[in-house]
PDB file of C-alpha atoms in Angstrom:
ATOM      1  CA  UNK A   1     266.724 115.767  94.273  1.00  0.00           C
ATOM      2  CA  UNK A   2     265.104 113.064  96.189  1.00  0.00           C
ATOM      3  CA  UNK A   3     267.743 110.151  97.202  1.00  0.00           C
ATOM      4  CA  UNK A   4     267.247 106.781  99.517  1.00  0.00           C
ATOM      5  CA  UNK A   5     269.965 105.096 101.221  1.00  0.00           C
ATOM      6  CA  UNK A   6     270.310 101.833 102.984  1.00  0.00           C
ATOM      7  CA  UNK A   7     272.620 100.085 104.769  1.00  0.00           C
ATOM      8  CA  UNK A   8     274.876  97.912 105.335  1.00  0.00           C
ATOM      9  CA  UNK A   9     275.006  96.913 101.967  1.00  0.00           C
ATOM     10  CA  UNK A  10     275.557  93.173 102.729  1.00  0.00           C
ATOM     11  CA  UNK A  11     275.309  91.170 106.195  1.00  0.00           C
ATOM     12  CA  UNK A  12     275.919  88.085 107.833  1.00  0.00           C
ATOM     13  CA  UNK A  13     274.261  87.458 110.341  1.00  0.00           C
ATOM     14  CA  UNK A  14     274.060  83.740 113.460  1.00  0.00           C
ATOM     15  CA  UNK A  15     270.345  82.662 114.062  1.00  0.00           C
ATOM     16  CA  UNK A  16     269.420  83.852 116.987  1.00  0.00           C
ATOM     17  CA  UNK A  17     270.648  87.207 116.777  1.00  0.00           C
ATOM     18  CA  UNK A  18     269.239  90.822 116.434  1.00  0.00           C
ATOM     19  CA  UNK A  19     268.514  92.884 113.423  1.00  0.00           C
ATOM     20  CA  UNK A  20     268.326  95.959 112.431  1.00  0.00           C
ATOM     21  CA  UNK A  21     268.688  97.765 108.859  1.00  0.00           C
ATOM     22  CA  UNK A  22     268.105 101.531 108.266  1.00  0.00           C
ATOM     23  CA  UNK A  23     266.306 103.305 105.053  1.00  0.00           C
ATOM     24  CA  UNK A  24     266.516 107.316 104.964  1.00  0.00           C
ATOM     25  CA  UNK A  25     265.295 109.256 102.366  1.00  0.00           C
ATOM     26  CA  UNK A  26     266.605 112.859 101.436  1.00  0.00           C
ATOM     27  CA  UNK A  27     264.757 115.664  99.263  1.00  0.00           C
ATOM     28  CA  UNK A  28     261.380 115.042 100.294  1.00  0.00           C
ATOM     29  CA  UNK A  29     259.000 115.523 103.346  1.00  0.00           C
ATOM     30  CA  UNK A  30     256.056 112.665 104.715  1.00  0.00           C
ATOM     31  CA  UNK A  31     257.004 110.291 102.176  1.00  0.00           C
ATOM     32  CA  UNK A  32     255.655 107.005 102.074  1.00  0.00           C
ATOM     33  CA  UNK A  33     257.962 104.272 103.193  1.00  0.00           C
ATOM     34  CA  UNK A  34     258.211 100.092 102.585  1.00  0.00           C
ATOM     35  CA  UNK A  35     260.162  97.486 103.285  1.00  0.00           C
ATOM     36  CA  UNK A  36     260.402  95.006 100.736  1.00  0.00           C
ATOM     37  CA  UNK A  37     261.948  91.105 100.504  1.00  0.00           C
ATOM     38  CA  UNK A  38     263.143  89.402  97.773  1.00  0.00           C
ATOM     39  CA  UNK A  39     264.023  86.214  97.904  1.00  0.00           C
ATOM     40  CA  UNK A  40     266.043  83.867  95.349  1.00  0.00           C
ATOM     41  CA  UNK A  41     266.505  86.882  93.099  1.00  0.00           C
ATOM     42  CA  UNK A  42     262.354  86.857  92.342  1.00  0.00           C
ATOM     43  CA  UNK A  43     259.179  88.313  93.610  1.00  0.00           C
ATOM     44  CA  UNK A  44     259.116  91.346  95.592  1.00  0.00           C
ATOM     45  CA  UNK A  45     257.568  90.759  98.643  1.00  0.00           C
ATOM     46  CA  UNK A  46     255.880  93.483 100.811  1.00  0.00           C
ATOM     47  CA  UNK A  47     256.340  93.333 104.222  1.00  0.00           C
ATOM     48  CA  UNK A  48     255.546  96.992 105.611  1.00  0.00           C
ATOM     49  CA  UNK A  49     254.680 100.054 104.928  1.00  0.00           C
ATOM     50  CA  UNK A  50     254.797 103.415 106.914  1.00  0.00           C
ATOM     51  CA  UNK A  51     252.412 106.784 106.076  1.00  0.00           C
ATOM     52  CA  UNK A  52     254.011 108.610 108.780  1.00  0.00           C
ATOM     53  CA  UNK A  53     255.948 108.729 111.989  1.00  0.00           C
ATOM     54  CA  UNK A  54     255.053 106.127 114.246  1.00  0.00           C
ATOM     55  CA  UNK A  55     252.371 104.734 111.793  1.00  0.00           C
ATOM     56  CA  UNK A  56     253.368 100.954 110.345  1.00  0.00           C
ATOM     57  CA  UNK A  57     251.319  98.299 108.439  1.00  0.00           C
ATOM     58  CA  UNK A  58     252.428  94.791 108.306  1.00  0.00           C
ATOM     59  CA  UNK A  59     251.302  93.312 105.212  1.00  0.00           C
ATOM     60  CA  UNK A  60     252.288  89.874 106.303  1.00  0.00           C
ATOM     61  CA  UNK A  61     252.794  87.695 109.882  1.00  0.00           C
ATOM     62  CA  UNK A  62     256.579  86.968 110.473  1.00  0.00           C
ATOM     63  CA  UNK A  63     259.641  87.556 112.299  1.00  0.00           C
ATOM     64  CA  UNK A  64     260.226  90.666 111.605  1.00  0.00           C
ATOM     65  CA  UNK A  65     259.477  94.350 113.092  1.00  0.00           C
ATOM     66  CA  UNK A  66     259.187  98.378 111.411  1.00  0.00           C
ATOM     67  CA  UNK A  67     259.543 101.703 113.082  1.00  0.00           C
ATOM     68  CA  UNK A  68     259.365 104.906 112.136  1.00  0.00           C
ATOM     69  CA  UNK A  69     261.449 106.686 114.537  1.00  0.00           C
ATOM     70  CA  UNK A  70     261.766 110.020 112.275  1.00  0.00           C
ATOM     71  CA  UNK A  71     259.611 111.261 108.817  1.00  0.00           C
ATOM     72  CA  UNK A  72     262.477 110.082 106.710  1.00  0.00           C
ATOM     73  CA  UNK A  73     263.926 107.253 108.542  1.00  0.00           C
ATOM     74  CA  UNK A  74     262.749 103.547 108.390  1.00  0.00           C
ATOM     75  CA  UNK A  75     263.859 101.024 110.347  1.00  0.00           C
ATOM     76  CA  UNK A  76     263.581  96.913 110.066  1.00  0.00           C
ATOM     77  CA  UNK A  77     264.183  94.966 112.846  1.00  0.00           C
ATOM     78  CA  UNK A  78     264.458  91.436 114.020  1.00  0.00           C
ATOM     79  CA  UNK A  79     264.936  90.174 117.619  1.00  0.00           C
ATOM     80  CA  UNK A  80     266.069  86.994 117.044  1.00  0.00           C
ATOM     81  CA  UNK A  81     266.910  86.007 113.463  1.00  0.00           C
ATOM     82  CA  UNK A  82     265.856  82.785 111.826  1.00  0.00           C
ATOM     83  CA  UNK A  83     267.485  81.265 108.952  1.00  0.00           C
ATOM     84  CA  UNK A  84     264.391  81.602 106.595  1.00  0.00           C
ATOM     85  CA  UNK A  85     265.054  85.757 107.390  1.00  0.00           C
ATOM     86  CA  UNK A  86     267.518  85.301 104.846  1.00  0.00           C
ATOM     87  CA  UNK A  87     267.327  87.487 101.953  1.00  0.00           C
ATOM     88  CA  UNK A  88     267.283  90.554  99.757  1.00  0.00           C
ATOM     89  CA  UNK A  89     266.001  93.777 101.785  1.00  0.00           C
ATOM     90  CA  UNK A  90     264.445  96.870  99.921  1.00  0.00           C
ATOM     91  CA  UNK A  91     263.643 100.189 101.321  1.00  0.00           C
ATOM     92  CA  UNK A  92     261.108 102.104  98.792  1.00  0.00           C
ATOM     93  CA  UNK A  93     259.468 105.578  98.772  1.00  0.00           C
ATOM     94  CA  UNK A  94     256.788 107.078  96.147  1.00  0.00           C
ATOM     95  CA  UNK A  95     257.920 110.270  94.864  1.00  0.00           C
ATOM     96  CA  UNK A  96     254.466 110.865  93.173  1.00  0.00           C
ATOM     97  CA  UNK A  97     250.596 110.224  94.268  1.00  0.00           C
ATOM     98  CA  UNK A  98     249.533 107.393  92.188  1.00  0.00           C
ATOM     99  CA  UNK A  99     253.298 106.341  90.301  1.00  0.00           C
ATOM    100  CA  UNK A 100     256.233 104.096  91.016  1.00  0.00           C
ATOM    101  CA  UNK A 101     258.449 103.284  93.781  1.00  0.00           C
ATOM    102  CA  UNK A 102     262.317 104.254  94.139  1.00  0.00           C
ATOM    103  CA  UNK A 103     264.107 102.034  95.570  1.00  0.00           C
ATOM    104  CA  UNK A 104     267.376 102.047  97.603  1.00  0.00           C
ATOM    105  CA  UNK A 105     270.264  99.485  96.652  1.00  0.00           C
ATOM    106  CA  UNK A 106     269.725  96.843  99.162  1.00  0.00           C
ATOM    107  CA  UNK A 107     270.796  94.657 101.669  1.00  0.00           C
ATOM    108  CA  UNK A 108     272.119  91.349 101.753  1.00  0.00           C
ATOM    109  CA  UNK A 109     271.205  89.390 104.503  1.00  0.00           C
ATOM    110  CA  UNK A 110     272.173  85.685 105.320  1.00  0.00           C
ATOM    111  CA  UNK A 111     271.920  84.035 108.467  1.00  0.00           C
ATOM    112  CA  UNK A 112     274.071  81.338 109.164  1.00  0.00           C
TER     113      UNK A 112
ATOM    114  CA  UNK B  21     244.238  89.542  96.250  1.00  0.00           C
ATOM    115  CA  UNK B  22     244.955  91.258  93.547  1.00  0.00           C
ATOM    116  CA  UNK B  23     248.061  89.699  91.375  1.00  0.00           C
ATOM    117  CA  UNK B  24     250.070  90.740  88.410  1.00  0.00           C
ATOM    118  CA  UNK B  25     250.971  87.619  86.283  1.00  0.00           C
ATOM    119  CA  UNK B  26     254.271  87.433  83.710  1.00  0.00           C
ATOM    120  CA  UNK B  27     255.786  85.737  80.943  1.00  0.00           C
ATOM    121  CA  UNK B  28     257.763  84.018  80.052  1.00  0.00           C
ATOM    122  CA  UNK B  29     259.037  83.325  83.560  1.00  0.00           C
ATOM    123  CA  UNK B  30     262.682  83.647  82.228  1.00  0.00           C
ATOM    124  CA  UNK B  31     264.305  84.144  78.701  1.00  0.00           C
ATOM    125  CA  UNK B  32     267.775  83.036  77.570  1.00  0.00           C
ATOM    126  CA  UNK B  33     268.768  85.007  74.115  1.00  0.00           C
ATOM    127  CA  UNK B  34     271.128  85.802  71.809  1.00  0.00           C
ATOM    128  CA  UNK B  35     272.993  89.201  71.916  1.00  0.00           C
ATOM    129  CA  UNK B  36     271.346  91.188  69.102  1.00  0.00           C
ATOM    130  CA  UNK B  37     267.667  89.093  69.399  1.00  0.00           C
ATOM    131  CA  UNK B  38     264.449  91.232  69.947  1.00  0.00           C
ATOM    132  CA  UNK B  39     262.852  90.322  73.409  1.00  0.00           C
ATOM    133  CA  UNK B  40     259.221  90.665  74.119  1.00  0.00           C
ATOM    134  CA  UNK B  41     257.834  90.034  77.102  1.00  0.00           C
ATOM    135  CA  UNK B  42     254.565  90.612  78.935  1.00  0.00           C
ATOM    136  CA  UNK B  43     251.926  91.238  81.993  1.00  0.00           C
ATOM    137  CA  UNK B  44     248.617  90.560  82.789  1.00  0.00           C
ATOM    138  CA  UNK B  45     246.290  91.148  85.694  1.00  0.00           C
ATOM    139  CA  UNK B  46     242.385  89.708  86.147  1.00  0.00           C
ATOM    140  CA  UNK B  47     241.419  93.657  87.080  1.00  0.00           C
ATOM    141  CA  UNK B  48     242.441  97.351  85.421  1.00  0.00           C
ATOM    142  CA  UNK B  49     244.771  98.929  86.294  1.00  0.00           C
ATOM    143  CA  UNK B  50     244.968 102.492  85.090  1.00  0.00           C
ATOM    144  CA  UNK B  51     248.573 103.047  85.412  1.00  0.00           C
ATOM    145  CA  UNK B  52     251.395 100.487  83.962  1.00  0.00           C
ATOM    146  CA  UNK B  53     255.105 100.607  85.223  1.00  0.00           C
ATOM    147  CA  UNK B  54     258.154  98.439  84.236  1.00  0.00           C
ATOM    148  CA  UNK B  55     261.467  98.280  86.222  1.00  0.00           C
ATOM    149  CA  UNK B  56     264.123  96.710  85.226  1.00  0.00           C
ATOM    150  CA  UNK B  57     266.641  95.061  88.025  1.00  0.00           C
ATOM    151  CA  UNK B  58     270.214  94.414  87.967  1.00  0.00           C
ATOM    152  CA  UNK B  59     271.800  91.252  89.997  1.00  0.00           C
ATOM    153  CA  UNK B  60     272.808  92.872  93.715  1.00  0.00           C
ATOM    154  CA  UNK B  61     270.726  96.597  92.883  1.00  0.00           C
ATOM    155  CA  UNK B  62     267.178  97.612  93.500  1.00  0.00           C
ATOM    156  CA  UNK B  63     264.803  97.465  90.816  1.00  0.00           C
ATOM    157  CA  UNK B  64     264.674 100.823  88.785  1.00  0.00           C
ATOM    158  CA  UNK B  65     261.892 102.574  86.836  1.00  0.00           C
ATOM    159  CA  UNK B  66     262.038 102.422  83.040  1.00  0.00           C
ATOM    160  CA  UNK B  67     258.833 103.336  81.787  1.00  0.00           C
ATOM    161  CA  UNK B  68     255.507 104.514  82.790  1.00  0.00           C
ATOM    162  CA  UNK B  69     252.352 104.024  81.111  1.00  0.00           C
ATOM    163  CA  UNK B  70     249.200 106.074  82.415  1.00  0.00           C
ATOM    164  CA  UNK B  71     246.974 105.954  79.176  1.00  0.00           C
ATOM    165  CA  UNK B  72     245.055 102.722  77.703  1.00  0.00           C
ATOM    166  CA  UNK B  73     246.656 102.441  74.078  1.00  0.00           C
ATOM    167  CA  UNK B  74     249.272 103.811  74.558  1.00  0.00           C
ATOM    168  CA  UNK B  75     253.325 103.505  73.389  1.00  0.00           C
ATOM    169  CA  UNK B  76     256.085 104.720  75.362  1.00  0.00           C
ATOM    170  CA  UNK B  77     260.050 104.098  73.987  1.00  0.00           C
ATOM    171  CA  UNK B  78     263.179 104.651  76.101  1.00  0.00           C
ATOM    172  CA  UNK B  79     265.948 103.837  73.797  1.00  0.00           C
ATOM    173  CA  UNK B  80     265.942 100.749  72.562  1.00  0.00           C
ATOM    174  CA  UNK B  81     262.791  99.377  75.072  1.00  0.00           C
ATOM    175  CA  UNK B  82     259.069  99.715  74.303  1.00  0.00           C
ATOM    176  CA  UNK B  83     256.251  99.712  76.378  1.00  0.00           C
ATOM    177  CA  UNK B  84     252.644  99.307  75.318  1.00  0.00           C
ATOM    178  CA  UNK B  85     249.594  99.695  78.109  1.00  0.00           C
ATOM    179  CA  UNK B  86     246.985  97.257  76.704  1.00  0.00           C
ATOM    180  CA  UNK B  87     243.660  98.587  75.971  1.00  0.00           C
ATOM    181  CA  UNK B  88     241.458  96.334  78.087  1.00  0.00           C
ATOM    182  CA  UNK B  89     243.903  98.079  80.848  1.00  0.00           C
ATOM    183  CA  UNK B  90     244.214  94.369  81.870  1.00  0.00           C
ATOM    184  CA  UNK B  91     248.061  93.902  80.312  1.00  0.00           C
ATOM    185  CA  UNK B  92     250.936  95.570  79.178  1.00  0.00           C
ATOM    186  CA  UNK B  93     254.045  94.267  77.046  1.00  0.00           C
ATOM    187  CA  UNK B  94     257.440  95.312  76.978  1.00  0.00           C
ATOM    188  CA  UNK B  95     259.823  94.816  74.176  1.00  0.00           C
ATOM    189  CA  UNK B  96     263.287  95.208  74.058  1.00  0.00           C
ATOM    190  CA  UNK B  97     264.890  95.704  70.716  1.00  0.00           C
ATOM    191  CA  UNK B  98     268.762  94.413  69.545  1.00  0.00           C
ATOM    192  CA  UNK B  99     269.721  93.044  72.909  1.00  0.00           C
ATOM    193  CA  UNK B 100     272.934  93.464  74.508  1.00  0.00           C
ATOM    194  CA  UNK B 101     274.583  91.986  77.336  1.00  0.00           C
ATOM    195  CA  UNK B 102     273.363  94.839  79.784  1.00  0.00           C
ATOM    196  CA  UNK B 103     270.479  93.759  79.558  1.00  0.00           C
ATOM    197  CA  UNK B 104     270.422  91.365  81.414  1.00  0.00           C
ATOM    198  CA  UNK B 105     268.532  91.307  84.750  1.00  0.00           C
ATOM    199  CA  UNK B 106     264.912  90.791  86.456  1.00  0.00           C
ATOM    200  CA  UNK B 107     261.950  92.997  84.359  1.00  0.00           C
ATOM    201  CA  UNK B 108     259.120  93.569  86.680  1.00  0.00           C
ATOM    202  CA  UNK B 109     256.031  95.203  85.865  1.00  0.00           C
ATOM    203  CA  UNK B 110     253.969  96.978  88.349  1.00  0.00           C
ATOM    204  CA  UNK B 111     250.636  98.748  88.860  1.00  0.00           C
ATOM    205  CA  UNK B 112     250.192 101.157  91.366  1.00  0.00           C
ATOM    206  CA  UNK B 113     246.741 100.769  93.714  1.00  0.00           C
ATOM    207  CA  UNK B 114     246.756 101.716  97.288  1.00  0.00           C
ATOM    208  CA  UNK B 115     250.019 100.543  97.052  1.00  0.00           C
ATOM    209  CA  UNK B 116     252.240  99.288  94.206  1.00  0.00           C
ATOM    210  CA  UNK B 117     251.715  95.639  93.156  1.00  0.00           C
ATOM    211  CA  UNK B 118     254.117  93.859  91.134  1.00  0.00           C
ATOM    212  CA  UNK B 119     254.446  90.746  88.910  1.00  0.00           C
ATOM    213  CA  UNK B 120     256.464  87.728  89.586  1.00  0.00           C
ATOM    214  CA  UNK B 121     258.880  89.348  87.194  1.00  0.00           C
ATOM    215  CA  UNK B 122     261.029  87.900  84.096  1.00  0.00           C
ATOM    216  CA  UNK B 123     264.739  86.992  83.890  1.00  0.00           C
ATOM    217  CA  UNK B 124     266.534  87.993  81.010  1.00  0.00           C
ATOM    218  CA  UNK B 125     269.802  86.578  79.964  1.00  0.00           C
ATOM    219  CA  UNK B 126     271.659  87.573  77.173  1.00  0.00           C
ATOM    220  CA  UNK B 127     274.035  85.221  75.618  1.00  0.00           C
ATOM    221  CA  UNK B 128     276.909  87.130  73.825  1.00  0.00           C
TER     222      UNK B 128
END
């Protein structure tokens, strides 16, 4: 069965410092990979997406950086965190051409 | 761009009340999806709609894809204190879209 995992679960984090939160997905081959933000408990926001190794869209200007070091690895990454980074991080994948998204658990970030 | 709109925005009930809630979008979409998410968890898939017209239970929630394609409405029937949480409805394009999302509390 296909599985996603993200972590660390929750994170606190000074302005100014580096980021970096890891997505992996399990059971599946060349999935498609994003990296969501919710903030405030609302609206998902998109911030990238990846088709394949090496390949990333940014779907909006910001702070914030993707790579796709592996097929089923996705990283987020920040070199210097502000305090509007702050938020609730999704990693999604699309088991099926033209359905939903899984999505991993989440991670907690505030920066302080 | 493209945008999913909901409502209500957020819903306080009592335990046992009927909920209906809904989406609508200014273009078709030919596939419907509603998650449901839980404080702290990622949003998870409920139902998915792929047919204008058409119904689709899962226990004790409902899901009807409107048959302008342009909305869909979810109801949720006897509500209990689980249910509480952020619905979002989705439609898939390139990539998935979703709504704004509604907040659900249940009063017990």
């Amino acid at each position: 069965s296909q599985t996603i995992h993200q972590w660390p679960a929750t994170l606190v984090q000074p302005v100014g410092s580096p980021l970096s939160l890891e997505c992996t997905v399990e059971g599946t081959s060349n999935p498609n990979l994003y990296w969501y933000r919710q903030a405030a408990g609302r609206g998902l926001q998109l911030l990238f997406y990846s088709v394949g190794i090496g390949q990333i869209s940014s779907e909006v200007p910001q702070n914030l950086s993707a790579s796709r070091p592996q097929d089923r690895q996705f990283i987020l990454s920040s070199k210097k965190l502000l305090l509007s980074d702050s938020g609730f991080y999704l990693c999604a994948h699309n088991p099926t051409a033209g359905g939903g998204y899984t999505f991993g658990s989440g991670t907690r970030l505030t920066v302080v | 761009g493209q945008q999913l709109n909901q409502s209500p925005q957020s819903m306080f009930i009592q335990e046992g009340e009927d909920v209906s809630m809904n989406c609508t979008s200014s273009s078709i979409f030919n596939t419907w999806l509603w998650y449901k998410q839980e404080p702290g968890e990622g949003p998870v898939l409920l139902i998915a709609l792929y047919k204008a017209g058409e119904l689709t239970s899962n226990g004790r929630l409902t899901a009807q894809f409107g048959i302008t394609r342009k909305d869909s409405f979810l109801n949720i029937s006897a509500s209990i204190p689980s249910d509480v949480g952020i619905y979002f409805c989705a439609g898939p394009r390139n990539k998935v879209i979703f709504g704004p999302g509604t907040s659900l509390s249940v009063i017990p």
